[in-house]
Structure formats: structure tokens, C-alpha cells
Coordinates of C-alpha atoms in Angstrom, one line a residue:
X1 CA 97.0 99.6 104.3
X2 CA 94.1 97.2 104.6
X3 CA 95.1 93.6 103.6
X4 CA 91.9 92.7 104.4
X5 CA 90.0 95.3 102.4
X6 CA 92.6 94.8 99.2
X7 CA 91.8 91.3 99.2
X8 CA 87.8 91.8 99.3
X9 CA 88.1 94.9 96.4
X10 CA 90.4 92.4 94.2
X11 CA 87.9 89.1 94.7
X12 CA 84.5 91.1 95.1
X13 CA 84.9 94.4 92.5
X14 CA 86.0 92.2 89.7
X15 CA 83.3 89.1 90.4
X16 CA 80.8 91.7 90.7
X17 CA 81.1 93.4 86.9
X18 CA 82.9 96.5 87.8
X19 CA 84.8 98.3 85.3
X20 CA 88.3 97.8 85.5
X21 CA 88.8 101.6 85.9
X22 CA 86.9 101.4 89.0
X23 CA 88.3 98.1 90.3
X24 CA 91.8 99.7 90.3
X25 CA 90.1 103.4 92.2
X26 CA 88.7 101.1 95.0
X27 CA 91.8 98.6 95.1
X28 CA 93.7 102.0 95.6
X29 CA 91.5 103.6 98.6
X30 CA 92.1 100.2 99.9
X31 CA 95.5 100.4 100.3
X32 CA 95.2 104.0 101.9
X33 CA 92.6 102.5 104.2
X34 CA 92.5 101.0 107.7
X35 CA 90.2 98.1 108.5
X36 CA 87.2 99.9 108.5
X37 CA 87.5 101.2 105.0
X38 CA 88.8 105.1 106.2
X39 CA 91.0 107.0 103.9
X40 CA 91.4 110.5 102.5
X41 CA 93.9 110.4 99.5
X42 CA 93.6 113.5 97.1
X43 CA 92.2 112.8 93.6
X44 CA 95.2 114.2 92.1
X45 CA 97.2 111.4 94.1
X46 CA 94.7 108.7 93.1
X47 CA 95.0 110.2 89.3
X48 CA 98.0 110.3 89.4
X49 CA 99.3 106.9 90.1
X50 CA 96.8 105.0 88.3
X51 CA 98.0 107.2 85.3
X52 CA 94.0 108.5 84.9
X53 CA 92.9 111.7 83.9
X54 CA 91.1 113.5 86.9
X55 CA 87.9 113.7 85.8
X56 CA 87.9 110.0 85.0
X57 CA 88.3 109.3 88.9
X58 CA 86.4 111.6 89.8
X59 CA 83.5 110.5 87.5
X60 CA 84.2 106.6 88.6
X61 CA 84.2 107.9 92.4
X62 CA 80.9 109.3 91.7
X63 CA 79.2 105.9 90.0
X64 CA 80.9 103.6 92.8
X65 CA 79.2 105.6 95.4
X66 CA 76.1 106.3 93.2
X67 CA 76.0 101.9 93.1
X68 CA 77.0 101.7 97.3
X69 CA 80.4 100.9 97.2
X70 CA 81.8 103.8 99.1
X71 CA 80.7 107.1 100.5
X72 CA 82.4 110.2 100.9
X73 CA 82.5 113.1 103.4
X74 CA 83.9 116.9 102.4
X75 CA 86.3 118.6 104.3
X76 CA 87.0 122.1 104.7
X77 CA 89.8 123.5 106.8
X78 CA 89.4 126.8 107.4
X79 CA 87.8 128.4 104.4
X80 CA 90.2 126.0 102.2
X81 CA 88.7 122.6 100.9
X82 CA 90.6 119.3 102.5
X83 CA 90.7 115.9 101.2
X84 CA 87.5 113.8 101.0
X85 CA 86.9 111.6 103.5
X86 CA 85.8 108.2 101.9
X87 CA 84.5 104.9 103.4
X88 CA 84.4 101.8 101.8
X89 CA 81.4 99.7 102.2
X90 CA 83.2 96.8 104.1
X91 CA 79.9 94.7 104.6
X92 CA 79.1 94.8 100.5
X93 CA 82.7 94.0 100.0
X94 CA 82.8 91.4 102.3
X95 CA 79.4 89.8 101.1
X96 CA 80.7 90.0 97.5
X97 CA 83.7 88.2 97.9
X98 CA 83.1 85.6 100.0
X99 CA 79.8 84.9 97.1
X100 CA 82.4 84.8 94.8
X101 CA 84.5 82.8 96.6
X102 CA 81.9 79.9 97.2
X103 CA 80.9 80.1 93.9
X104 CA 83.9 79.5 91.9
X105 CA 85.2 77.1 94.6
X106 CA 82.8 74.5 95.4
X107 CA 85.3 71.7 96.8
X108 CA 85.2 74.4 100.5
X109 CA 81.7 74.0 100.3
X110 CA 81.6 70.0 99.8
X111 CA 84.5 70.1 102.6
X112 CA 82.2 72.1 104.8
X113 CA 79.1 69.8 104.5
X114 CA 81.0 66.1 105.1
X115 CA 82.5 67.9 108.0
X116 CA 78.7 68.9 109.4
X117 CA 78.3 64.9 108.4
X118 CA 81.2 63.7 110.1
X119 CA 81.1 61.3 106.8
X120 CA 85.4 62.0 106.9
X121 CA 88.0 62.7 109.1
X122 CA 91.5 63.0 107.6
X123 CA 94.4 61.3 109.7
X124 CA 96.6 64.2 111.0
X125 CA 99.4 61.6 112.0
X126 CA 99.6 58.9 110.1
X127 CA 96.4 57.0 111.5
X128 CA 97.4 57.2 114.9
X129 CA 94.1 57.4 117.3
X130 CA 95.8 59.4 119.7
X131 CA 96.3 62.3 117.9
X132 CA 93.2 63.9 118.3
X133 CA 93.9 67.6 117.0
X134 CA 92.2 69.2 114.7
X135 CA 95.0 71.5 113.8
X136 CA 98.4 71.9 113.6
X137 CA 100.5 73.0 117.1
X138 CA 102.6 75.5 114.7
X139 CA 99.7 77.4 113.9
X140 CA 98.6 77.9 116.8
X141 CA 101.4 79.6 118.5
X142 CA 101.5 81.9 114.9
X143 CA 100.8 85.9 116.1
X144 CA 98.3 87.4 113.4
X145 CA 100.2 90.1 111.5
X146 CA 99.3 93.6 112.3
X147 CA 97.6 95.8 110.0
X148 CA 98.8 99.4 109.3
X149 CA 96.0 101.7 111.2
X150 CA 95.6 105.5 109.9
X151 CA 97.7 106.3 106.9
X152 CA 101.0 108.3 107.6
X153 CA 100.3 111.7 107.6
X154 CA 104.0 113.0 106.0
X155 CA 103.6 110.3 103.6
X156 CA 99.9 111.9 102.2
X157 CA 102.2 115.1 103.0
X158 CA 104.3 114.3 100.0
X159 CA 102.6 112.7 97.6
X160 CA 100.7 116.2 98.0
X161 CA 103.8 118.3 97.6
X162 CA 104.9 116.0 94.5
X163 CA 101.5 116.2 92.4
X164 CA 102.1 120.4 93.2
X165 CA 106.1 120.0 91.9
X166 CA 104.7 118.0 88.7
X167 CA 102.1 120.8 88.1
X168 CA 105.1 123.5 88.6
X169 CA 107.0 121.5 86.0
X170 CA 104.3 120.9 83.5
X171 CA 103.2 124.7 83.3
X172 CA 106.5 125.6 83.5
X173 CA 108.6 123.5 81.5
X174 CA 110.9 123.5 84.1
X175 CA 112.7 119.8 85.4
X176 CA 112.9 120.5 88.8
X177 CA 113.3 116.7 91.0
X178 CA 111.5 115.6 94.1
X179 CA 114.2 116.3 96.4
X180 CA 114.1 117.0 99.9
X181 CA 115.0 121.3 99.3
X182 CA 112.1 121.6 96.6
X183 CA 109.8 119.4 98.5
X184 CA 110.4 120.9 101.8
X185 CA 109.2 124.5 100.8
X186 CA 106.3 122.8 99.6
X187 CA 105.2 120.2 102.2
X188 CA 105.7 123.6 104.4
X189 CA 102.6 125.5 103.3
X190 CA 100.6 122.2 102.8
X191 CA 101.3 122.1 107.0
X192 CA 99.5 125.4 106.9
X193 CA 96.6 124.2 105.9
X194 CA 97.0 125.4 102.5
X195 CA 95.4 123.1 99.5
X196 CA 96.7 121.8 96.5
X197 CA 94.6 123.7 94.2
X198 CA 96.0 126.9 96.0
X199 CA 99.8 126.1 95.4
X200 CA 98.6 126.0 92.0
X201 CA 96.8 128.6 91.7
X202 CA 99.6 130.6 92.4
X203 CA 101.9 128.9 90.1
X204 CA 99.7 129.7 87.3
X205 CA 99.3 133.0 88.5
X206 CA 103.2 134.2 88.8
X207 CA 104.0 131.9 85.8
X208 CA 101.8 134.7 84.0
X209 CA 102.9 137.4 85.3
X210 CA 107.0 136.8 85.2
X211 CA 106.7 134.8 81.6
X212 CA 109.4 137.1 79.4
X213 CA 110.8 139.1 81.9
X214 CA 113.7 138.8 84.9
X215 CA 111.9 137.8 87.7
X216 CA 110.8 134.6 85.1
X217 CA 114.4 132.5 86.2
X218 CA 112.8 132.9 90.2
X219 CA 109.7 130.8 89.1
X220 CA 110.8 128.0 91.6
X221 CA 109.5 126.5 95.0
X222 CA 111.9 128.4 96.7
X223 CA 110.9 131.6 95.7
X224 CA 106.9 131.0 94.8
X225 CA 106.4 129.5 98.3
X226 CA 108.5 131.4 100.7
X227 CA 106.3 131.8 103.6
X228 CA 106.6 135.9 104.3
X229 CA 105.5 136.6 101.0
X230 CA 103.0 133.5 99.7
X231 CA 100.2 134.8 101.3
X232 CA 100.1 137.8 99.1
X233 CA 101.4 135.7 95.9
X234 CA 97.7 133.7 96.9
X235 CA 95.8 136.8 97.4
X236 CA 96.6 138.6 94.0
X237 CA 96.1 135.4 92.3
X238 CA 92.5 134.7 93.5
X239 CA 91.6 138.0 92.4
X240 CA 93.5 137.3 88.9
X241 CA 91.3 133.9 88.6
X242 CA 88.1 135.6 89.4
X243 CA 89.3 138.2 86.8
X244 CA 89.1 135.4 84.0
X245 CA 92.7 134.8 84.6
X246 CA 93.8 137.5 81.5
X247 CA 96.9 137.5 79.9
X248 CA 100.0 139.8 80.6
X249 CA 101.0 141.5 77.9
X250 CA 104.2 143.9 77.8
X251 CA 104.4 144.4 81.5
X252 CA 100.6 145.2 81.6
X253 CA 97.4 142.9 82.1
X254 CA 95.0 142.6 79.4
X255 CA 91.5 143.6 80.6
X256 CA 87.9 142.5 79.4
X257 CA 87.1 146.2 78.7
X258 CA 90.3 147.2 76.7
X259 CA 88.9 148.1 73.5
X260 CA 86.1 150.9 75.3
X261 CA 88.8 152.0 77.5
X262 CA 91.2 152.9 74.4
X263 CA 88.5 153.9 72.4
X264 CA 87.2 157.7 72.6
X265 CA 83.7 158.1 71.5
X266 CA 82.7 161.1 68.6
X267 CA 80.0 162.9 70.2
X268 CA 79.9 165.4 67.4
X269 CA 76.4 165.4 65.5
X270 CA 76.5 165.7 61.6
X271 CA 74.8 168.7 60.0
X272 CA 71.3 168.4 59.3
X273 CA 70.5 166.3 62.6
X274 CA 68.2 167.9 65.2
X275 CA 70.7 169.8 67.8
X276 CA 73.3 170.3 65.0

């Protein structure tokens, strides 16, 4: 987390006109990010705890770097997609807030012009000439707090592994908590390189296939994302979603084609056509 970079977004976004949507998307990369504005939270993590829709921060995401507030780097792991990269633009921040800061402040400007004058020099000790410090001794001997570098890994780790447990309960209906057994199974396969949208994926995909029969009470992290069989559970379900994701019906999946393939064509020609 970037005190620096929080306290530029909440005095420079906000001075500058932005909408309050966006001013809460870049107050949140700020906290993920070091100094230098470098973070890579998820949008579903973003989305998620502002309480937005995804689209919404991805749209505002898209019209802050559009206007040169941030830019943002793909990644793919592997022939998975990764988090985005994103750097704020610390020099527009910077420049922004300390605008606004002169601006709605002007008593630091008249102090810093009658001290260019030497027009006024406060007594630091109650008049007495030989004091001669300009600040305080205390202050000096203060160490500057140091700011979090990279964000945590394991802590991106889980926030990950909790938007995919919300998504499992959601399609679901199911109530399972972020403990450390649910999460664990998950935060496993995330290790793996394996994305967020791929958990899912699967979770829709055996949701479908086990709704109404036995195998619908194992529809749980322990069983989706066991790690000898997920591979294949991601597999078939890849093929399901380039299928149109269709419906199982009675044990059997409905196909685009299943009114031609139960239908038998009458190739008999009526008397009085040519070849009857």
C-alpha cells in the first residue's frame, strides 16, 4: 500500500472532476500499489469490494486510461490470461494534487513568499536569540515510516480464491464459508497457474451436468477442484462453452441439431410428380 499514491488519488482525482466511481477504482489500485504506482489486482477483486458491477470497472478502467491516469499491461501465463498489470500516472497525480493543494490553501503560499522575503521569522523559544533552529530537535531524530513494497502474493491469492467461492455459491445456492479447507483447494489450483475465469468455468460446467442427479450433493471445492481429476473437469468444460454451453436434460445434453437428428425425412414422391 502506497500512502503516498492514496493521498495524491484522494486530493488530485476528486479536485480534478473525476467521477466518483472512478475516484474510488484509482483510490483502490492505490492501495494495492507500491510507490511507483504498480499493482495487478483482478477486476473481480476490485468489483467486488467497491460493491460495482464488472463491467462498470472495467468501463471506468478503460476512460481513466483513455484520460492518462493509468496504463495497463496484459498478462498471460501460459496459454491462461493473468491479472493486468496497471501503473498509475504518479507525475499527473502528483501535479494534480499539489495544484489543488495551493489552490484551496493560499495561507502555504503567503507563508512561502514572506519566508523568500525574510519579512518574518517566528520565535521558536520564546524570543530568545540564541535559539537559531529552524526546526524542531524531535523531528529530526523521527525515522520516516516505511511503505509496504509489492503487494503480498497469498493475500492477492485469496481474495482470488474468495471471488471463485462467492461465484460457487451464487450459481449454486450453496453457503459454503471462506474457511481455511474450502479456500485451500482453491488457492491450490490458482498456484498452478490456473485463472479465475477457469475455476468458473468449471463450476458452471459440472453445476450443469450434476443439477438433479447424485453426483449434485459433491458440487463442492473439495470435489470440483481436486487436483488428479480438475484438469479433465477444465477440458470437457471448454469444449461444453465453445458448444454454446447447452443444457442437460435427463442425463443427456441438448444439442443445436436435435430437431434434424430426431427427425426422419419422407423421401417418397406423390403420384403424378415426374419419377413417381
Amino acid at each position: 500500500m502506497s500512502v503516498k499514491l492514496s493521498s495524491y488519488v484522494w486530493d488530485g482525482c476528486a479536485s480534478a472532476g473525476m467521477k466518483l466511481t472512478s475516484v474510488a477504482i484509482m483510490a483502490r489500485l492505490a492501495d494495492f500499489s507500491n510507490d511507483e504506482g504498480v499493482c495487478w489486482p483482478s477486476i473481480e477483486t476490485i468489483a467486488r469490494q467497491l460493491g460495482a458491477g464488472e463491467s462498470t470497472v472495467r468501463t471506468a478502467i478503460g476512460k481513466l486510461e483513455q484520460d492518462g491516469w493509468l496504463t495497463r499491461q496484459q498478462r498471460r501465463s501460459g496459454n491462461r490470461n493473468a491479472p493486468n498489470i496497471y501503473r498509475l500516472n504518479v507525475a499527473k497525480l502528483r501535479k494534480s494534487a499539489l495544484s489543488h493543494e495551493s489552490d484551496s490553501d493560499p495561507s502555504k503560499s503567503d507563508a512561502s513568499e514572506s519566508s523568500k522575503k525574510q519579512e518574518f521569522h517566528p520565535p521558536e523559544s520564546g524570543g530568545d536569540p540564541s535559539v537559531t533552529s529552524k526546526q524542531e530537535p524531535s523531528l529530526k531524530s523521527k525515522t520516516p515510516c516505511q511503505v509496504a513494497g509489492q503487494p503480498d502474493p497469498e493475500v492477492i491469492l485469496t481474495e482470488q480464491a474468495r471471488d471463485v467461492l462467492t461465484h460457487l455459491n451464487q450459481t449454486t445456492g450453496s453457503r459454503f464459508t471462506t474457511n481455511k479447507t474450502s479456500l485451500e483447494h482453491i488457492r491450490a489450483r490458482l498456484r498452478e497457474d490456473f485463472t479465475v475465469e477457469e475455476l468458473n468455468l468449471v463450476i458452471d460446467y459440472k453445476s450443469e451436468e450434476w443439477r438433479g442427479t447424485e453426483q449434485e450433493q459433491y458440487i463442492r471445492p473439495k470435489t470440483l477442484f481436486i487436483p488428479t481429476n480438475f484438469a479433465g473437469y477444465l477440458q470437457r468444460a471448454s469444449n461444453w462453452d465453445k458448444a454454446g454451453r447447452p443444457q442437460r436434460v435427463n442425463g443427456k445434453w441438448l444439442k443445436q441439431d436435435s430437431f434434424s437428428a430426431n427427425h426422419t425425412p419422407n423421401y417418397h414422391i406423390p403420384a403424378g410428380f415426374r419419377g413417381a
